[in-house]
């Protein structure tokens, strides 16, 4: 089955991530069937869809011809039978995922690709009880899924190369950036980096070096601006100036031995630390609701991605490619 | 001395960071005297200045009335006598900084603030041999200094509160975001976070999970886009959805025990790893020169900061404030 024939997607789980997938698909004209037992699922999905429509209008001049339908069902098999692609976004509980992925694989047509949104569990374990496990892989997206381009593709031991390629083509057709993970590893690439940063941030709060708001400011007025453009290595290449990357690395080496992070310890995540962070986070939010903050975030992502469009570089370039493809398809 | 009276700045060190300070000051109409023994210093400074002018034109509608002069001198005392503010940006060698800061402090007027750009050394140690050490602090900027807003202010044991406030006002008047570090700590805030991420990135390259380009892609198409807007904690607040920050943290707790990072070990930074990273970095640069890459970076930062200007949020807001202040001053 080629990408163009994916007209209907089954989603296992309709939470923050599943809802984001529903929105990305629907705005591509793809029909979605969401399996979710939460009685609030419909309302939550509609709120995510409203935010996603707003962001999509702001981001691109390419209009949505016909928005896909989003149907919520309380039966897993109903969400998996008769669809052309399945994406699972359940809570991060391995046993639950293994069981529902197995059931989904028995309900689906044998050629239908099945991907898990897990941010850390290993694909070889998740595919262990599946029917036709060669069509399964991890495809790890980022919140909000309807705006964030990255999707990390990590095959398990039984996954076929062809499945990875078909999945990557599908995500690419939806304006995403599939990134192949070279080896099966817990938490893949981006979440390992996020986790490393997050642990250090927890220490800074724990030790009263900075509040959560000050840490967020340190990132967003500082390295965060560069990370959005260039990641880490290219930034350091420039930090080295004319002397070049080798020289920079040779100088940088010793600092790995300096006490610049608390990397050899993990803070105890007790109630006191939870309470401290949560209270500081409430102060930072200053009464703004989650939906309000989501709109601020979405406006910012739109501004960044659109801003980068003129550069032939990074996420903006992806948007330009996507728009060109859509325009070409119609003309 | 009030901020408005800072007309001339002495810079100790004219490398990548010192050159960035020279450019930021000059584009504010502030005269600069740079102490640098490198015979190439003049040429390098002129190249940084050219890039900075280009970025400034693209970033803001506020024109430069009169660009400050940039004079290079081979005598430290000459760069420190008769100036209104001193910023040191020497290589990260503590003994060197202590000696030159001491000499600079003896050459300067006693009320002149002196700040170090160090990204990790402790201010209490750097000020130990100075004349009038109460006017000294760390003020750690980010590359490129003429575009990046963040400057981390960290006082030492002998630093006066008044000095910190005067320095913060000066940086703010140049469109920067001063962030006070609450406790004296190696590497302050942003560099601790960068270092944590960087160590994990080194492991990923070392273990062949990903190349440097793939890691940069994982950041810039993924979490980097959000870091530019919101940092880390606010992003996680949104990741928790309606359940809220406390619930999210309680769920997140256990993952600190998972093998999601290699945080308990530091990779050996041997020649093999240096060679591997440098070669992958060369491939990523694809023949582009440092100056070329710097212009791509600058265009990106301009796009991001300008894009955010409409949002009343983050770095864009700072730009709007800065432009308003400049316009008000002239009308």
XYZ file of C-alpha atoms in Angstrom:
662
model
C 0.000 0.000 0.000
C 1.419 3.360 -0.986
C 1.125 6.440 1.215
C -1.513 8.038 -0.952
C -3.837 5.158 -0.140
C -3.854 5.860 3.596
C -7.309 7.380 3.902
C -8.285 6.199 7.352
C -6.174 5.908 10.487
C -6.967 4.026 13.674
C -5.723 5.582 16.911
C -5.335 3.517 20.066
C -5.560 6.102 22.863
C -6.924 9.653 22.567
C -5.033 11.588 25.270
C -2.630 14.506 24.740
C -0.595 12.612 22.119
C -3.416 10.606 20.538
C -5.480 13.786 20.266
C -2.550 15.503 18.550
C -2.341 12.663 16.016
C -6.112 12.905 15.423
C -5.718 16.620 14.692
C -2.721 16.194 12.366
C -4.512 13.471 10.404
C -7.872 15.267 10.227
C -6.197 18.455 8.937
C -4.710 16.302 6.150
C -8.151 15.092 5.157
C -7.574 11.688 6.715
C -10.451 10.084 8.622
C -9.671 8.943 12.138
C -11.201 6.374 14.470
C -10.052 6.801 18.071
C -10.290 4.047 20.650
C -10.537 5.649 24.092
C -12.533 4.546 27.110
C -12.459 7.967 28.820
C -16.017 9.423 28.860
C -14.348 12.868 28.475
C -12.440 11.786 25.361
C -14.807 13.452 22.865
C -14.691 16.831 24.629
C -10.879 16.717 25.001
C -10.410 15.757 21.344
C -12.657 18.605 20.221
C -10.586 21.074 22.248
C -7.338 19.819 20.730
C -8.892 19.966 17.252
C -9.981 23.576 17.813
C -6.438 24.585 18.825
C -4.982 22.651 15.889
C -7.292 24.315 13.336
C -6.302 27.713 14.705
C -2.585 26.880 14.482
C -2.925 25.409 10.985
C -4.662 28.540 9.685
C -1.882 30.700 11.123
C 0.908 28.470 9.848
C 0.146 27.795 6.224
C -1.575 29.260 3.240
C -2.529 25.740 2.147
C -6.177 25.353 3.015
C -7.753 22.141 4.240
C -9.880 20.813 1.401
C -11.972 18.472 3.450
C -11.169 17.872 7.085
C -11.110 14.214 8.040
C -13.776 12.933 10.407
C -12.844 12.033 13.991
C -14.929 9.240 15.489
C -14.467 8.009 19.064
C -15.204 4.357 19.811
C -15.105 2.379 23.046
C -14.102 -0.840 21.295
C -10.457 -1.437 20.349
C -11.235 -3.789 17.478
C -13.591 -1.248 15.928
C -10.721 1.289 15.786
C -8.386 -1.222 14.100
C -10.582 -3.061 11.609
C -10.907 -1.398 8.225
C -8.252 1.278 8.757
C -5.083 1.785 6.652
C -2.638 2.707 9.433
C -2.652 2.335 13.221
C -0.945 4.593 15.757
C -0.932 3.632 19.435
C -0.579 6.375 22.094
C -1.504 4.680 25.386
C 0.035 5.516 28.792
C 3.642 4.297 29.172
C 2.789 0.893 30.673
C 4.531 -1.877 28.797
C 2.134 -4.723 29.635
C -0.879 -2.625 28.601
C 0.728 -1.636 25.312
C 1.787 -5.217 24.515
C -1.721 -6.530 25.128
C -3.584 -3.863 23.164
C -1.076 -3.863 20.293
C -1.516 -7.626 20.056
C -5.303 -7.334 19.976
C -5.096 -4.483 17.469
C -2.811 -6.494 15.199
C -5.299 -9.362 15.112
C -8.158 -7.004 14.231
C -6.235 -5.139 11.501
C -5.594 -6.205 7.923
C -2.205 -7.982 7.804
C -0.529 -5.324 5.633
C -1.548 -2.370 7.813
C 1.398 -0.609 9.477
C 1.194 -0.283 13.250
C 3.287 2.279 15.129
C 3.645 3.090 18.804
C 4.057 6.666 20.094
C 5.991 5.449 23.153
C 8.668 7.856 24.267
C 10.884 5.170 25.702
C 9.769 1.528 25.573
C 11.601 -0.883 23.289
C 9.927 -1.892 20.009
C 11.244 -5.484 20.171
C 9.326 -6.003 23.403
C 6.187 -4.201 22.244
C 5.942 -6.312 19.080
C 6.517 -9.608 20.892
C 2.863 -10.788 20.899
C 1.724 -9.238 17.651
C 0.310 -10.783 14.515
C 2.633 -9.850 11.622
C 5.143 -8.074 13.873
C 7.274 -7.076 10.861
C 4.872 -4.159 10.212
C 5.373 -2.680 13.681
C 7.792 0.039 14.841
C 8.071 2.887 17.312
C 7.216 6.250 15.757
C 7.712 8.701 18.578
C 6.156 12.167 18.059
C 6.347 15.351 20.134
C 3.644 17.443 21.718
C 1.784 19.194 20.077
C 1.784 16.489 17.396
C -0.181 18.716 14.987
C 2.711 21.241 14.923
C 5.955 19.515 15.925
C 7.730 18.020 12.886
C 9.928 15.366 14.513
C 8.936 11.700 14.612
C 11.612 9.209 15.707
C 11.373 5.882 13.898
C 12.856 2.953 15.766
C 12.418 -0.580 14.409
C 12.400 -3.661 16.627
C 14.185 -6.953 15.936
C 11.276 -8.275 13.860
C 10.515 -5.049 11.951
C 11.065 -5.091 8.192
C 13.008 -2.362 6.435
C 10.112 -1.904 4.027
C 7.740 -1.113 6.908
C 10.058 1.626 8.184
C 10.278 3.155 4.740
C 6.523 3.081 4.174
C 5.886 4.648 7.577
C 8.500 7.364 6.996
C 6.882 8.203 3.652
C 3.478 8.470 5.346
C 4.745 10.826 8.074
C 6.644 12.876 5.503
C 3.454 13.264 3.473
C 1.897 14.843 6.580
C 4.676 17.484 6.807
C 6.703 15.640 9.448
C 10.433 14.932 9.769
C 11.003 11.202 10.295
C 14.350 10.492 11.959
C 15.630 6.933 11.943
C 17.166 5.744 15.223
C 20.198 3.598 14.320
C 20.043 1.236 17.296
C 17.232 0.144 19.555
C 17.756 2.066 22.788
C 15.571 3.165 25.704
C 14.151 6.679 25.177
C 15.635 6.947 21.645
C 17.430 10.232 20.914
C 15.478 13.397 21.726
C 14.048 12.121 25.006
C 17.470 11.097 26.248
C 18.655 14.660 25.643
C 15.514 16.124 27.224
C 15.849 13.799 30.182
C 19.478 14.771 30.774
C 18.549 18.448 30.750
C 15.497 17.819 32.932
C 17.460 15.996 35.622
C 19.916 18.852 35.890
C 16.995 21.305 36.025
C 15.499 19.310 38.899
C 18.773 19.641 40.795
C 18.835 23.402 40.255
C 15.331 23.697 41.725
C 16.101 21.233 44.506
C 19.194 23.197 45.553
C 17.454 26.604 45.235
C 19.895 27.815 42.582
C 16.931 28.935 40.473
C 13.136 28.693 40.284
C 11.375 26.860 37.453
C 10.601 30.206 35.824
C 14.222 31.346 36.036
C 15.365 28.057 34.514
C 12.857 28.388 31.686
C 14.102 31.968 31.138
C 17.709 30.765 31.109
C 16.741 28.405 28.284
C 14.418 30.577 26.220
C 16.502 33.760 26.225
C 19.683 31.725 25.836
C 20.564 28.297 24.431
C 16.947 27.451 23.533
C 16.994 30.060 20.765
C 19.994 28.350 19.173
C 18.757 24.819 19.762
C 15.674 25.666 17.687
C 17.930 26.475 14.751
C 20.947 24.277 14.946
C 20.832 21.752 17.736
C 23.978 21.327 19.791
C 26.972 20.287 17.680
C 26.648 22.954 15.004
C 26.347 25.603 17.735
C 29.574 24.375 19.301
C 31.271 24.344 15.920
C 30.522 28.061 15.735
C 31.540 28.546 19.371
C 34.971 27.345 18.372
C 35.351 30.159 15.870
C 38.038 29.940 13.220
C 40.078 27.414 15.178
C 37.580 24.738 14.120
C 35.743 21.810 15.648
C 38.738 19.617 16.495
C 40.421 22.414 18.401
C 37.173 23.213 20.194
C 36.684 19.592 21.210
C 40.222 19.265 22.456
C 39.693 22.305 24.647
C 36.297 21.114 25.749
C 37.497 17.696 26.822
C 38.754 18.629 30.296
C 35.501 20.321 31.310
C 33.775 16.928 31.276
C 35.731 16.265 34.443
C 34.659 19.559 36.052
C 31.753 19.713 38.498
C 29.487 21.452 35.992
C 26.559 19.109 36.328
C 25.286 16.803 38.997
C 25.216 13.979 36.535
C 26.404 11.270 38.858
C 23.411 11.603 41.132
C 19.659 11.623 40.722
C 17.595 13.817 43.057
C 15.102 11.969 45.234
C 11.772 12.711 43.698
C 9.871 13.022 46.960
C 6.672 14.910 47.767
C 8.651 17.952 48.958
C 10.327 18.333 45.564
C 7.074 17.687 43.703
C 5.320 20.322 45.819
C 8.089 22.856 45.310
C 8.123 22.468 41.537
C 4.350 22.399 41.244
C 3.969 25.558 43.344
C 6.643 27.393 41.344
C 5.008 26.195 38.144
C 1.630 27.548 39.301
C 3.273 30.918 40.002
C 4.833 30.882 36.532
C 1.494 30.087 34.847
C 0.020 33.127 36.660
C -3.543 31.855 36.424
C -3.413 31.074 32.705
C -5.306 27.892 31.820
C -3.715 24.970 30.032
C -5.628 25.813 26.833
C -4.482 29.437 27.049
C -0.860 28.349 27.519
C -1.254 25.902 24.650
C -2.327 28.735 22.381
C 0.695 30.812 23.441
C 2.898 27.814 22.684
C 1.211 27.201 19.335
C 1.521 30.854 18.308
C 5.194 30.685 19.197
C 5.796 27.492 17.239
C 3.972 28.959 14.257
C 6.090 32.132 14.505
C 9.314 30.155 14.710
C 8.481 27.702 11.917
C 7.104 30.432 9.614
C 10.019 32.692 10.434
C 12.453 29.971 9.425
C 10.646 29.422 6.108
C 12.635 32.109 4.341
C 15.901 30.430 5.298
C 15.900 27.106 3.463
C 16.887 25.638 6.825
C 15.298 23.434 9.452
C 11.615 23.289 10.291
C 10.738 26.257 8.093
C 12.168 24.521 5.079
C 9.988 21.520 5.858
C 6.927 23.777 5.843
C 7.901 25.201 2.464
C 8.384 21.710 1.038
C 5.040 20.632 2.399
C 3.232 23.628 0.943
C 4.893 23.168 -2.435
C 3.877 19.511 -2.483
C 0.285 20.357 -1.628
C 0.105 23.083 -4.248
C 1.664 20.806 -6.855
C -0.843 18.075 -6.079
C -3.732 20.425 -6.800
C -2.457 22.133 -9.909
C 27.183 56.440 37.707
C 23.884 55.804 35.951
C 23.577 53.582 32.909
C 23.126 56.487 30.532
C 26.603 57.664 31.433
C 28.306 54.516 30.171
C 29.776 55.908 26.959
C 32.955 53.879 26.731
C 33.563 50.221 27.538
C 36.869 48.450 28.030
C 37.043 44.846 26.828
C 39.702 42.465 28.103
C 39.934 39.823 25.373
C 38.674 40.146 21.793
C 37.935 36.558 20.753
C 34.529 35.083 19.813
C 32.860 36.431 22.986
C 34.835 39.671 23.352
C 34.207 40.427 19.678
C 30.484 39.854 20.243
C 30.524 42.346 23.131
C 32.393 44.854 20.959
C 29.680 44.521 18.304
C 26.769 44.829 20.754
C 28.294 47.933 22.339
C 29.272 49.597 19.065
C 25.752 49.100 17.660
C 24.487 50.932 20.750
C 26.729 53.877 20.014
C 29.133 52.955 22.797
C 32.864 53.321 22.137
C 34.971 50.259 22.812
C 38.642 49.708 23.606
C 39.685 46.078 23.219
C 42.797 44.650 24.817
C 43.968 41.690 22.724
C 47.506 40.582 21.931
C 46.495 38.492 18.883
C 47.906 40.148 15.721
C 44.765 38.881 13.929
C 42.438 40.565 16.455
C 41.604 43.569 14.273
C 40.634 41.438 11.279
C 38.548 39.045 13.394
C 36.756 41.923 15.128
C 35.935 43.523 11.801
C 34.414 40.264 10.558
C 32.263 39.931 13.676
C 31.214 43.580 13.352
C 30.193 43.039 9.725
C 28.012 40.068 10.675
C 26.546 41.999 13.605
C 25.611 45.028 11.465
C 23.899 42.733 9.003
C 21.924 41.001 11.781
C 21.011 44.294 13.446
C 19.612 45.699 10.207
C 17.502 42.602 9.714
C 16.302 42.503 13.310
C 15.121 45.979 14.114
C 13.717 49.102 12.529
C 15.653 51.165 15.069
C 18.627 52.559 13.206
C 22.064 53.059 14.689
C 22.537 56.793 15.140
C 26.278 56.743 15.488
C 28.135 53.476 15.708
C 30.647 53.348 18.538
C 34.320 53.174 17.643
C 36.239 49.918 18.193
C 39.910 50.400 19.032
C 42.301 47.477 19.598
C 45.193 47.985 22.007
C 48.037 45.699 23.059
C 48.224 47.179 26.554
C 45.775 46.034 29.231
C 45.960 49.226 31.271
C 45.151 51.307 28.210
C 41.892 49.364 27.756
C 40.893 49.894 31.405
C 41.879 53.493 32.166
C 39.260 56.087 31.265
C 36.438 53.661 30.471
C 33.032 53.498 32.218
C 32.561 49.724 32.297
C 34.889 46.739 31.873
C 33.987 43.297 30.487
C 36.551 40.495 30.578
C 36.301 37.637 28.056
C 39.634 35.800 28.278
C 40.110 32.048 27.793
C 38.772 29.958 30.720
C 42.018 29.858 32.714
C 41.426 30.933 36.271
C 44.958 32.131 37.089
C 45.091 34.240 33.928
C 41.725 35.832 34.640
C 42.614 36.556 38.288
C 45.840 38.265 37.282
C 44.428 40.386 34.467
C 41.288 41.327 36.414
C 43.507 42.480 39.268
C 45.629 44.587 36.939
C 42.540 45.972 35.228
C 40.981 46.921 38.550
C 44.048 48.907 39.505
C 44.021 50.778 36.201
C 40.291 51.574 36.262
C 38.475 54.292 38.175
C 37.306 52.852 41.524
C 33.560 53.133 40.694
C 33.790 51.401 37.324
C 31.927 48.084 37.223
C 33.967 45.073 36.104
C 32.299 41.910 34.838
C 33.668 38.573 33.676
C 32.147 36.616 30.772
C 33.343 33.313 32.238
C 30.958 30.453 31.566
C 31.890 28.576 34.693
C 34.518 29.992 37.048
C 33.432 31.282 40.447
C 33.234 35.064 40.963
C 34.476 34.865 44.585
C 37.741 33.430 43.323
C 38.065 35.770 40.343
C 37.623 38.874 42.524
C 40.104 37.706 45.173
C 43.012 39.954 44.093
C 41.055 42.938 42.831
C 41.036 46.549 43.888
C 37.462 47.421 44.983
C 36.177 43.860 44.497
C 32.625 44.915 45.435
C 32.153 46.228 41.881
C 32.964 42.855 40.282
C 30.614 40.057 39.209
C 30.225 37.360 36.583
C 28.019 38.454 33.678
C 27.921 35.422 31.431
C 26.670 36.034 27.855
C 25.948 33.656 24.991
C 27.326 33.477 21.502
C 26.616 35.514 19.373
C 26.609 38.198 22.062
C 25.251 40.803 19.633
C 22.041 38.771 19.200
C 21.537 36.503 22.211
C 19.588 38.253 24.973
C 20.604 36.199 28.023
C 23.297 37.368 30.435
C 23.631 35.480 33.724
C 24.622 37.708 36.632
C 26.364 35.927 39.474
C 27.838 37.958 42.361
C 30.793 36.750 44.428
C 31.092 36.937 48.202
C 32.482 40.477 48.072
C 30.121 41.841 45.396
C 27.708 44.587 46.437
C 24.018 44.416 45.637
C 24.202 47.876 44.128
C 26.853 46.735 41.624
C 24.602 43.878 40.445
C 21.700 46.244 39.985
C 23.743 48.805 38.058
C 25.176 46.117 35.799
C 21.720 44.616 35.162
C 20.398 48.060 34.205
C 23.288 48.528 31.788
C 22.725 45.165 30.067
C 18.982 45.800 29.953
C 19.612 49.136 28.237
C 21.428 47.186 25.519
C 18.365 44.962 24.894
C 19.613 42.040 26.987
C 17.883 39.855 29.561
C 19.910 39.809 32.800
C 19.146 36.745 34.922
C 20.323 36.734 38.513
C 21.834 33.439 39.708
C 20.659 32.914 43.308
C 23.721 31.046 44.566
C 27.304 30.966 43.445
C 27.728 27.689 41.573
C 30.091 26.342 38.911
C 28.729 26.897 35.389
C 25.688 28.879 36.670
C 22.340 27.841 35.137
C 22.265 27.665 31.335
C 25.673 26.047 30.950
C 24.803 23.332 33.449
C 21.768 22.492 31.330
C 23.780 22.666 28.098
C 26.505 20.530 29.608
C 24.034 17.852 30.720
C 22.561 17.676 27.223
C 26.006 17.738 25.619
C 27.322 14.814 27.690
C 24.350 12.702 26.689
C 24.866 13.745 23.059
C 28.507 12.623 23.287
C 27.345 9.195 24.471
C 24.917 8.893 21.570
C 27.743 9.578 19.101
C 30.174 7.386 21.007
C 27.739 4.439 20.945
C 26.749 5.005 17.277
C 23.106 5.577 18.143
C 23.150 8.703 15.991
C 25.529 11.009 14.114
C 26.068 14.628 15.151
C 23.785 15.744 12.341
C 21.022 13.349 13.391
C 21.301 14.568 16.983
C 21.095 18.189 15.852
C 18.050 17.262 13.745
C 16.452 15.516 16.727
C 16.800 18.787 18.645
C 15.882 21.337 16.010
C 12.841 19.561 14.567
C 11.774 18.505 18.056
C 12.339 19.802 21.586
C 14.561 22.710 20.435
C 11.541 24.415 18.871
C 9.746 24.370 22.205
C 12.812 25.250 24.277
C 13.097 28.493 22.278
C 9.629 29.461 23.439
C 9.079 28.050 26.847
C 12.088 26.324 28.305
C 11.501 22.997 30.003
C 9.070 23.230 32.905
C 6.309 25.077 31.084
C 6.536 22.548 28.260
C 6.092 19.716 30.744
C 3.183 21.524 32.357
C 1.475 21.373 28.964
C 2.576 17.773 28.463
C 0.556 16.897 31.543
C -2.610 18.195 29.930
C -5.634 18.864 32.115
C -4.387 16.621 34.919
C -1.939 19.373 35.922
C 1.674 19.715 36.968
C 1.507 17.774 40.254
C -0.022 14.767 38.548
C 2.530 14.971 35.760
C 5.419 15.100 38.209
C 4.087 12.183 40.216
C 3.934 10.120 37.030
C 7.322 11.330 35.907
C 9.071 10.452 39.145
C 9.719 6.781 38.398
C 11.338 7.457 35.030
C 14.271 9.078 36.828
C 15.191 5.557 37.829
C 14.906 4.235 34.256
C 17.960 3.821 32.058
C 17.015 6.800 29.902
C 20.325 8.572 30.067
C 23.893 7.558 30.752
C 24.096 10.121 33.487
C 26.180 8.098 35.860
C 29.092 7.868 33.478
C 31.170 10.283 31.466
C 32.538 9.131 28.101
C 36.305 9.098 27.787
C 37.113 12.047 25.618
C 39.919 10.396 23.697
C 41.305 11.144 20.239
C 39.058 8.522 18.661
C 35.919 10.269 19.916
C 37.267 13.705 18.985
C 38.070 12.456 15.494
C 34.657 10.843 15.075
C 32.763 13.967 16.130
C 34.972 16.328 14.144
C 34.618 14.224 10.980
C 30.835 14.005 11.356
C 30.740 17.736 12.022
C 32.719 18.420 8.846
C 30.224 16.319 6.905
C 27.362 18.266 8.446
C 28.924 21.627 7.573
C 29.162 20.423 3.949
C 31.942 22.828 3.041
C 30.249 25.932 4.456
C 32.705 28.278 6.164
C 32.337 29.404 9.752
C 31.272 32.898 8.621
C 28.687 31.391 6.295
C 27.309 29.207 9.064
C 27.315 32.205 11.383
C 25.146 34.107 8.929
C 22.710 31.184 8.717
C 22.602 31.138 12.508
C 22.112 34.890 12.722
C 19.333 34.878 10.118
C 17.642 32.145 12.120
C 17.946 33.985 15.412
C 16.617 37.130 13.779
C 13.683 35.180 12.317
C 12.887 33.582 15.652
C 13.216 36.761 17.731
C 11.286 38.883 15.211
C 8.667 36.183 14.832
C 8.105 36.145 18.567
C 7.695 39.952 18.647
C 3.996 39.756 17.907
C 3.441 37.498 20.904
C 4.227 39.585 23.982
C 6.305 36.591 25.044
C 9.978 35.805 25.461
C 12.807 37.176 23.367
C 10.475 38.872 20.892
C 8.886 40.873 23.667
C 12.320 42.019 24.743
C 12.966 43.289 21.217
C 9.685 45.214 21.236
C 10.528 46.766 24.618
C 13.951 47.725 23.388
C 12.609 49.342 20.224
C 9.966 51.242 22.167
C 12.569 52.538 24.591
C 14.801 53.706 21.740
C 11.922 55.392 19.931
C 10.773 57.083 23.145
C 14.272 58.360 23.821
C 14.333 60.107 20.457
C 10.872 61.634 20.402
